[in-house]
Short mmCIF file of C-alpha atoms and ligand atoms in Angstrom, two decimals:
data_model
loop_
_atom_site.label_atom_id
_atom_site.label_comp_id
_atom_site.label_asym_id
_atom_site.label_seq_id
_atom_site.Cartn_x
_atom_site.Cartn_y
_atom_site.Cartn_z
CA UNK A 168 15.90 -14.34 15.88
CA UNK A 169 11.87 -14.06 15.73
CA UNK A 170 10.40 -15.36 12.49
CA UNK A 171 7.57 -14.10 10.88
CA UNK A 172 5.13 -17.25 11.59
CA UNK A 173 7.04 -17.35 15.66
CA UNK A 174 6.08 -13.47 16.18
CA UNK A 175 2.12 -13.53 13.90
CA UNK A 176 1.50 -17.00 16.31
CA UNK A 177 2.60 -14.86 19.45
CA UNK A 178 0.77 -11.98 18.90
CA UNK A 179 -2.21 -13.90 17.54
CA UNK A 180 -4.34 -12.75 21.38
CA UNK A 181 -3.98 -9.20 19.62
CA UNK A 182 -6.44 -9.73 17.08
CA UNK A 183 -10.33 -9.85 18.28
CA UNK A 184 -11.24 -13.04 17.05
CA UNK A 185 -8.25 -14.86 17.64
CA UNK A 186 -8.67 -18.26 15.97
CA UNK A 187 -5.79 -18.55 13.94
CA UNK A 188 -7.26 -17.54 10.62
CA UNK A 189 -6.09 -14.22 10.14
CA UNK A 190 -2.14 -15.34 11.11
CA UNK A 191 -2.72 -18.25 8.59
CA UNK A 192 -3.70 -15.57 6.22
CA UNK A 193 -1.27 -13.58 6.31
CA UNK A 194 1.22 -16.70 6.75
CA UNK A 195 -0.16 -17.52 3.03
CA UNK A 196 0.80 -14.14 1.97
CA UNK A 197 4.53 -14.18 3.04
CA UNK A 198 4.68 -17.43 1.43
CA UNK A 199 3.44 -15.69 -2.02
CA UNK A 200 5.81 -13.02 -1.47
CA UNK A 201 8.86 -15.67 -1.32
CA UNK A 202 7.99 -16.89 -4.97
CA UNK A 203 7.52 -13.31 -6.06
CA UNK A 204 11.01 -12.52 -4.72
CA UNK A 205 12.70 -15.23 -5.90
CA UNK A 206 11.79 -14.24 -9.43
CA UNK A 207 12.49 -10.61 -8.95
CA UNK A 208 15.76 -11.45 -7.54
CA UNK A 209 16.42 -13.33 -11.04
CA UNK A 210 14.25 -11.20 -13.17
CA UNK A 211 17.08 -10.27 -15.76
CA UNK A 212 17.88 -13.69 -16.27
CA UNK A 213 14.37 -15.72 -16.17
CA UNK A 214 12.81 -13.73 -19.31
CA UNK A 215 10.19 -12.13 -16.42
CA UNK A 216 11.12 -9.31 -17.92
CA UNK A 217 9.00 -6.64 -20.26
CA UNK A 218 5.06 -6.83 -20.95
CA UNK A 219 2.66 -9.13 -20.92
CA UNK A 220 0.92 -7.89 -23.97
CA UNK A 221 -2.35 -7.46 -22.03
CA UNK A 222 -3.80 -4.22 -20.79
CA UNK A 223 -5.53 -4.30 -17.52
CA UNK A 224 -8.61 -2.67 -16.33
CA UNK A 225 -7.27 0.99 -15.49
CA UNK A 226 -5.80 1.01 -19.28
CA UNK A 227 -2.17 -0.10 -17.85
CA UNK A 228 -0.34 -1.81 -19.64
CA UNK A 229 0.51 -5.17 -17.98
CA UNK A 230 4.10 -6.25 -17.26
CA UNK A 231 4.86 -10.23 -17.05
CA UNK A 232 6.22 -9.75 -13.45
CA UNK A 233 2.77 -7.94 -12.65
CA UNK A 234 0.57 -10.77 -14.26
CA UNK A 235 3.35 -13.00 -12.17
CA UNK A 236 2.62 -11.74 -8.89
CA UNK A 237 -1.07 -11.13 -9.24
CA UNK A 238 -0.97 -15.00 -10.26
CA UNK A 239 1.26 -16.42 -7.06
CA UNK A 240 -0.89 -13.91 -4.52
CA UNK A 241 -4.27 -15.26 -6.07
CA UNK A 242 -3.45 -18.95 -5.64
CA UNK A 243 -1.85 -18.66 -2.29
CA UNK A 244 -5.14 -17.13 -1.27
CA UNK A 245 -7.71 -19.12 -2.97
CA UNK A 246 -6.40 -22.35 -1.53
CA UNK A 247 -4.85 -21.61 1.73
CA UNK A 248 -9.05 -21.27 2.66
CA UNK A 249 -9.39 -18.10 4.78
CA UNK A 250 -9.64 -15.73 2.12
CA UNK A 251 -12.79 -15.67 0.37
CA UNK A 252 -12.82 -12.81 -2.09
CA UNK A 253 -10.04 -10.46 -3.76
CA UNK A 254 -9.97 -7.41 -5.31
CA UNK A 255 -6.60 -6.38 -7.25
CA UNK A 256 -5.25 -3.83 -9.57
CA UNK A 257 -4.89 -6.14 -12.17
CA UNK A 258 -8.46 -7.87 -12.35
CA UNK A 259 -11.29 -5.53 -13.27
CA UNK A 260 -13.40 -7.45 -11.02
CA UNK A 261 -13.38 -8.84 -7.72
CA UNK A 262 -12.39 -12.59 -7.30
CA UNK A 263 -14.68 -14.75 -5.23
CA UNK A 264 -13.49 -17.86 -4.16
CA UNK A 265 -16.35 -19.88 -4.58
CA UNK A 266 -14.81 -23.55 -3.37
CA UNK A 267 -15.84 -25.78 -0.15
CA UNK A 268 -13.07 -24.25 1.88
CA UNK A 269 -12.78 -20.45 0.94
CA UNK A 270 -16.43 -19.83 0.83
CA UNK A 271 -16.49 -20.55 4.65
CA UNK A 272 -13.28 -17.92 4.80
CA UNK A 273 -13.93 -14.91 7.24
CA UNK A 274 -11.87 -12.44 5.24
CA UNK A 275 -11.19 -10.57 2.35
CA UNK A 276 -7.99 -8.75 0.68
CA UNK A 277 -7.30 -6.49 -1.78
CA UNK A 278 -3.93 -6.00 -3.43
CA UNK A 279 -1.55 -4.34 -5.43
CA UNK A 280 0.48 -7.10 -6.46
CA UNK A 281 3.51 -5.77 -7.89
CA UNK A 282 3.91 -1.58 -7.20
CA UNK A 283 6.32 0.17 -9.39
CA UNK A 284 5.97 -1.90 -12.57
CA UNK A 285 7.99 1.32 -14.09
CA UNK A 286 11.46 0.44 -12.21
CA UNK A 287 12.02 -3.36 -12.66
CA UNK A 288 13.74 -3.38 -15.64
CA UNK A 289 15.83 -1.11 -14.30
CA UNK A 290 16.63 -2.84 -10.89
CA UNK A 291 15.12 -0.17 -8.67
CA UNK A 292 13.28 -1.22 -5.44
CA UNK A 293 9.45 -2.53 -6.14
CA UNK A 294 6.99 -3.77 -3.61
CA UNK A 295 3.73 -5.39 -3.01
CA UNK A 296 0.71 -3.27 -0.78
CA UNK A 297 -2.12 -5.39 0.61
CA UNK A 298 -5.32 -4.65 3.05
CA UNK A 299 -7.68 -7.29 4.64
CA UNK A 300 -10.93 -6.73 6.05
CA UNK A 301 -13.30 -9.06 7.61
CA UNK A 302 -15.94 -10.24 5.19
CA UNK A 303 -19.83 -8.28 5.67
CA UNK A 304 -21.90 -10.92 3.97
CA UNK A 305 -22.15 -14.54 6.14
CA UNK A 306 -19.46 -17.18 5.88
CA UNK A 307 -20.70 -19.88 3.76
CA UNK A 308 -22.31 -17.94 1.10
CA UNK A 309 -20.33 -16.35 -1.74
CA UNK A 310 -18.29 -13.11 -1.25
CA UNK A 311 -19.87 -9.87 -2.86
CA UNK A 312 -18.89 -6.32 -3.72
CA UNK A 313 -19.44 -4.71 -0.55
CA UNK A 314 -17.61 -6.67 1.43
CA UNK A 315 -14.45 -5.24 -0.20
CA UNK A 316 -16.26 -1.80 -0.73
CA UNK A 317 -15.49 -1.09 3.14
CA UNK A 318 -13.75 2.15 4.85
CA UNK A 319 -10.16 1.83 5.55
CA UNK A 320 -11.02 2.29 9.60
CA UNK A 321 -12.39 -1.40 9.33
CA UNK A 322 -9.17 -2.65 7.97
CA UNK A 323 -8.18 -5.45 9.99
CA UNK A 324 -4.33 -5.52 8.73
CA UNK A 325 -2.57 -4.32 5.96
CA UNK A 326 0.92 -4.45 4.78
CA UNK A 327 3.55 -4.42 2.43
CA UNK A 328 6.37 -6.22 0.91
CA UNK A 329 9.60 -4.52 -0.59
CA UNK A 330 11.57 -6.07 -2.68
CA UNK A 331 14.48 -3.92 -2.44
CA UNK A 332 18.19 -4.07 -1.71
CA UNK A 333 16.74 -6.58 1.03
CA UNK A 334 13.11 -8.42 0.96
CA UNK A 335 11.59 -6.52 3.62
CA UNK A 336 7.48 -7.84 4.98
CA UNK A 337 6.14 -4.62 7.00
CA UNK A 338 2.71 -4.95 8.58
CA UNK A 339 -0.06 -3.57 11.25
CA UNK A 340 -2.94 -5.59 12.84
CA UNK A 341 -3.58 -1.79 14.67
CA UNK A 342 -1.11 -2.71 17.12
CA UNK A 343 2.11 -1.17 15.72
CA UNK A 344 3.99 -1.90 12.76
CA UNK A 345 6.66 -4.67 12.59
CA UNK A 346 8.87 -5.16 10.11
CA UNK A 347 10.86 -8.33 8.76
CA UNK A 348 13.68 -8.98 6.49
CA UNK A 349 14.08 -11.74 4.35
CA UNK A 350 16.58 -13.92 4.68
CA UNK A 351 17.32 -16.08 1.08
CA UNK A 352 19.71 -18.41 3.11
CA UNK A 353 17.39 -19.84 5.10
CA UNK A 354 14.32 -18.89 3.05
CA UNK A 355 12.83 -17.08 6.28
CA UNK A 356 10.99 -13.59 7.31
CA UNK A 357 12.89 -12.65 10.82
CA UNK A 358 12.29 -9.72 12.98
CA UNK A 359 14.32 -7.10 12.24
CA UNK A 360 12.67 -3.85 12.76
CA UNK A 361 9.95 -4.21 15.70
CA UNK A 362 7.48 -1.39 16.65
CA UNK A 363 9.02 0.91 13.56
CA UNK A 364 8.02 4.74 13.92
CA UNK A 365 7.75 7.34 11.82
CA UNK A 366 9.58 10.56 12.91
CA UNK A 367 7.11 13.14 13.53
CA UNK A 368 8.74 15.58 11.80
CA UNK A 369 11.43 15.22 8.88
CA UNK A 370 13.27 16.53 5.93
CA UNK A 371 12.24 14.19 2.61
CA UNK A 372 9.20 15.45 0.64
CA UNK A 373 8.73 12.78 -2.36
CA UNK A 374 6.40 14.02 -5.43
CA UNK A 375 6.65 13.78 -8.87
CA UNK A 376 7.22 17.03 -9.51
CA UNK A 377 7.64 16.95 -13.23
CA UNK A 378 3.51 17.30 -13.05
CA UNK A 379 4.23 20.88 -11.11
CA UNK A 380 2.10 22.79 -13.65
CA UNK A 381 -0.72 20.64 -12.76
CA UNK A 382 -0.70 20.27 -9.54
CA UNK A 383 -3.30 22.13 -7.24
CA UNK A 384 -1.79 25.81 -5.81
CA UNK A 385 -1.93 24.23 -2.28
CA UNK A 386 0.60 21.86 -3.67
CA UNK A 387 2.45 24.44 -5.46
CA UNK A 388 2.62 26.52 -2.08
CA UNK A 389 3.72 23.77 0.02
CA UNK A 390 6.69 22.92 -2.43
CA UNK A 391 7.43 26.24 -2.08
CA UNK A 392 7.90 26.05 1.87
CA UNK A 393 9.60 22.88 1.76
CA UNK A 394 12.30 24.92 -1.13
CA UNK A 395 12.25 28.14 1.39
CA UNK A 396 15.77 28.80 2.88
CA UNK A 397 14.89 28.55 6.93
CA UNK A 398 18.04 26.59 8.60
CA UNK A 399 16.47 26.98 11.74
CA UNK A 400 13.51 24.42 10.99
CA UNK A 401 15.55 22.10 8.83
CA UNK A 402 14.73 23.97 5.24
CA UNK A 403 14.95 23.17 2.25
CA UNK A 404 14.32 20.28 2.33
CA UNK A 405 15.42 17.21 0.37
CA UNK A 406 13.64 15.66 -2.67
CA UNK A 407 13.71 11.89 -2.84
CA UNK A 408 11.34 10.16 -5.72
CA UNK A 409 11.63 6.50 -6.34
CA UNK A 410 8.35 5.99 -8.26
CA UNK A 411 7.36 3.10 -6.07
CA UNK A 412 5.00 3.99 -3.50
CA UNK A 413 6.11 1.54 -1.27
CA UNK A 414 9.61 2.39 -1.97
CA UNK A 415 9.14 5.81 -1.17
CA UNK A 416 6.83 5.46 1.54
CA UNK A 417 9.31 2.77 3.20
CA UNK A 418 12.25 5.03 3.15
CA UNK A 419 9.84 7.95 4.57
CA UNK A 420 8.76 5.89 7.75
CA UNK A 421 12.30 5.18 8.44
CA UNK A 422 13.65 8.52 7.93
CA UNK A 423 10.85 10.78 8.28
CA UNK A 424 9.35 12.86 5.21
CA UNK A 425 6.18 13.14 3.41
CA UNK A 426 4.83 11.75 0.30
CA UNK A 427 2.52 13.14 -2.13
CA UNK A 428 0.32 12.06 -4.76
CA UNK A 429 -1.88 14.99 -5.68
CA UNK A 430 -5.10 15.31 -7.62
CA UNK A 431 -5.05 17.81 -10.47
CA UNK A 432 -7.50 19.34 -12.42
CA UNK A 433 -7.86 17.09 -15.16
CA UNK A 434 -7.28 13.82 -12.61
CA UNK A 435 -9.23 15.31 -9.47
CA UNK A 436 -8.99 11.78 -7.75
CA UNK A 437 -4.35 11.35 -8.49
CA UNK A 438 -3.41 8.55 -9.35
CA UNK A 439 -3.24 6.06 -6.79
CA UNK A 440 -5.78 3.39 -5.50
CA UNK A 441 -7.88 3.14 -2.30
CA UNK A 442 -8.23 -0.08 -1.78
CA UNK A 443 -5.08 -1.24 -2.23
CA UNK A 444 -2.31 1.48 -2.29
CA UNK A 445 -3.46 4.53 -0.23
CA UNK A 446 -5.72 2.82 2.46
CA UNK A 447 -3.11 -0.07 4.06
CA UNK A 448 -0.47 2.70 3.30
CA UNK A 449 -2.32 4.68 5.68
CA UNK A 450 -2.87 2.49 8.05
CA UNK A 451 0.68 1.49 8.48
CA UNK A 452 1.74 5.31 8.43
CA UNK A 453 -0.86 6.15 11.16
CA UNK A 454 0.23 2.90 12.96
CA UNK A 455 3.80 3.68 12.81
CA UNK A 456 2.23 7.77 14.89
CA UNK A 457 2.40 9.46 11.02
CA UNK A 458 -0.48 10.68 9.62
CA UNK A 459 -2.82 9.65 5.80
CA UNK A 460 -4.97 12.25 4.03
CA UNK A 461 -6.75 12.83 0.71
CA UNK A 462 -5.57 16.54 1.17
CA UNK A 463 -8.42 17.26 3.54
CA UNK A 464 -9.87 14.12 5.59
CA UNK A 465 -8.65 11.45 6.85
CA UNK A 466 -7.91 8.40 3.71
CA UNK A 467 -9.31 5.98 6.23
CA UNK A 468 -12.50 7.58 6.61
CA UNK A 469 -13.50 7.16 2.71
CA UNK A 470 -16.30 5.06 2.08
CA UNK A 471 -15.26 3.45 -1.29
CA UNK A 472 -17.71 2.80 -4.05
CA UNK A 473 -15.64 1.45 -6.58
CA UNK A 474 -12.90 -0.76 -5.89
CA UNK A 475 -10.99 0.55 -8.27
CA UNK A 476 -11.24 4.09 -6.71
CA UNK A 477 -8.42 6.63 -6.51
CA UNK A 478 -7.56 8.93 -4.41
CA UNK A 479 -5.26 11.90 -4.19
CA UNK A 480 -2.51 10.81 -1.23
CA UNK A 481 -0.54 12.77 1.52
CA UNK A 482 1.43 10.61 3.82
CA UNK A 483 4.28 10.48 6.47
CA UNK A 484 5.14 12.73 9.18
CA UNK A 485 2.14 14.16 11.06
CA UNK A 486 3.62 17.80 11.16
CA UNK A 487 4.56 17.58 7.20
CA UNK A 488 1.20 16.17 6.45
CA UNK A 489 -0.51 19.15 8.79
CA UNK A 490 1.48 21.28 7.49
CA UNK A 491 0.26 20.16 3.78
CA UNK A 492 -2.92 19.87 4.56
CA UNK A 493 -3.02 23.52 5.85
CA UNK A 494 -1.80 25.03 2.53
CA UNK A 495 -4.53 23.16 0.75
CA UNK A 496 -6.96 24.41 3.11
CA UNK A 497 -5.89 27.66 2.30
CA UNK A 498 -4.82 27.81 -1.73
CA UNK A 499 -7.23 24.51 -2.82
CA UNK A 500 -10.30 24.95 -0.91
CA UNK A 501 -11.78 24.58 -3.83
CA UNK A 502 -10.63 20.76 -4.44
CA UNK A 503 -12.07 19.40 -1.46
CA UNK A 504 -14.71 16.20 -2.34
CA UNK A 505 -13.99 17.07 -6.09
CA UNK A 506 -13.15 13.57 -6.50
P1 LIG B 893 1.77 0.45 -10.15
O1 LIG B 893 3.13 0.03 -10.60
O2 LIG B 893 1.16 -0.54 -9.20
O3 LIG B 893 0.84 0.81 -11.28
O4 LIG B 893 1.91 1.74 -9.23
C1 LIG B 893 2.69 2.83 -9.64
C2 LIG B 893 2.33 3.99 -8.79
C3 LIG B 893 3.12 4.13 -7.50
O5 LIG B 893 3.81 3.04 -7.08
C4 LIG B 893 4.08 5.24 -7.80
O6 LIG B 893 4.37 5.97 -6.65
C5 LIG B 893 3.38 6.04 -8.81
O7 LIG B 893 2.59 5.15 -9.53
C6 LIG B 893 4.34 6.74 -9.73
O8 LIG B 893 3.62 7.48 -10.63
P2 LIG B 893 4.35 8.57 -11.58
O9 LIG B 893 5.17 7.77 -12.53
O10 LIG B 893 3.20 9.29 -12.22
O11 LIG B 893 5.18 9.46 -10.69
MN1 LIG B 894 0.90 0.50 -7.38
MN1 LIG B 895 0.74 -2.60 -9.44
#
């Protein structure tokens, strides 16, 4: 079987500057991810478990395991040398990487480290989202705002990690999606779901409906179709909500379905984060044939200007996500570049 470092060193002649750094980045990530696993996989046991104490920029409170994760991530970064700033949910600013090495590093990440802080006590499925872009400002110098402050289009990969009923590393360079499992035993990433694709249609819409009252009428209207009785197009459909976007996004591009994270009137911009949830989300799902949107554009196509910036989130099967985005055309006009 293909490991992760065997298929990244293969496939290295994909990416357009093909030197090496980018699979050594990424390389450095899967290697965070193993630590981060191996604690989830003992969380209940290694006192991991509960907050930190701290509250972090977005007014979150701060589990250990997130604190955890953001640490592992941030060192496996700042001295594996190609990586020379960082934004992530849990730091309100970026982190530049100011040493010898990393300040000569062509690229730049920002992260989520540990998505779904809600479900590990409780031994659901949690995950880790990441994007990298190549840096604006000139190697050698110190990293700055804008180069993280970049559309999702320039993405140069993204990916995720679940840690799930198995450790799963999913990822795009823009030339498909591949995904690997984890396999404790021998303490390896192998190949176990190449080129994945989204079905273009499907029969999973994943919200957290409990917020119905607030949610936009486009919303409201869609839910609606997805609850109308029509056997000949698959309806209704089934709800599925895990409360980890890369849970529920992960079971979505395997099965086919949509998932929503809507703005509402009191939180026009939803919940979830640009940089480091919705945008590699996105460009997995549109890797994978599915489809990203804020509602009305394309999530890719959003020039940031915070890196902390949220967005609402439709994503997963291209017809669901048309079919979404039509009904918020049509009831929520009126939304459109509220946020
Ligand atoms: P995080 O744990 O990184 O803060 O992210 C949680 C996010 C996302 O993973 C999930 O889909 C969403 O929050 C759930 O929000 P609700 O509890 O409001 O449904
Ligand atoms: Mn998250
Ligand atoms: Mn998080």
């Amino acid at each position: 079987m293909k490991t992760l470092i065997q298929f990244i060193s293969e496939t290295q002649h994909d990416f357009p500057y093909a030197t090496g750094e980018l699979s050594r980045l990424l390389n450095d990530i899967g290697i965070a991810a193993k630590i981060v696993n191996r604690e989830v996989n003992k969380a209940g046991l290694s006192h991991i478990m509960g907050l930190s104490g701290q509250v972090n920029v977005q007014g979150e409170e701060q589990k250990k395991l997130d604190v955890f994760a953001n640490e592992q991530f941030i060192s496996a970064l700042r001295y594996g040398g190609q990586c020379c700033a960082l934004a992530s949910e849990e730091n309100d600013e970026i982190i530049i990487f100011d040493n010898e090495i990393s300040r000569r590093g062509k690229y730049v990440v920002a992260i989520d480290p540990l998505d779904g802080s809600s479900n590990i006590e409780v031994n659901v499925s949690i995950g880790t989202v990441f994007s990298i872009y190549r840096r604006i400002s000139k190697p050698g110098e110190a990293a700055t705002e804008e180069d993280l402050l970049q559309p999702g289009t320039s993405m140069i990969a993204a990916g995720y990690v679940i840690y799930g009923s198995s450790t799963m590393l999913v990822y795009t360079t823009g030339y498909g999606v591949n995904g690997f499992t984890y396999d404790p035993s021998v303490g390896l990433f192998l190949l176990s779901h190449p080129n994945m694709k989204i079905p273009a249609a499907g029969n999973i819409y994943s919200i957290n409906e409990a917020n119905y009252i607030y949610f936009p009428e486009g919303v409201k209207q869609y839910l609606q179709y997805c609850q109308e009785d029509d056997k000949a197009s698959g309806r209704p459909y089934t709800t599925r909500y895990i409360g980890s976007l890369v849970a529920d996004f992960h079971r979505n591009l395997i099965r086919g379905g949509i998932y929503i994270y809507p703005g509402t009137a009191k939180n026009p911009a939803g919940k979830l984060r640009l940089l480091y949830e919705c945008n590699p989300i996105a460009f997995i799902a549109e890797q994978a044939g599915g489809k990203a949107s804020d509602g009305f554009r394309r999530i890719m196509e959003i020039k940031p200007e915070h890196i902390h910036q949220r967005s609402p989130f439709f994503v997963g099967s291209t017809s669901m996500v048309d079919k979404a985005e039509e009904s918020m055309l049509t009831y929520s006009g009126d939304f459109r570049n509220k946020h």
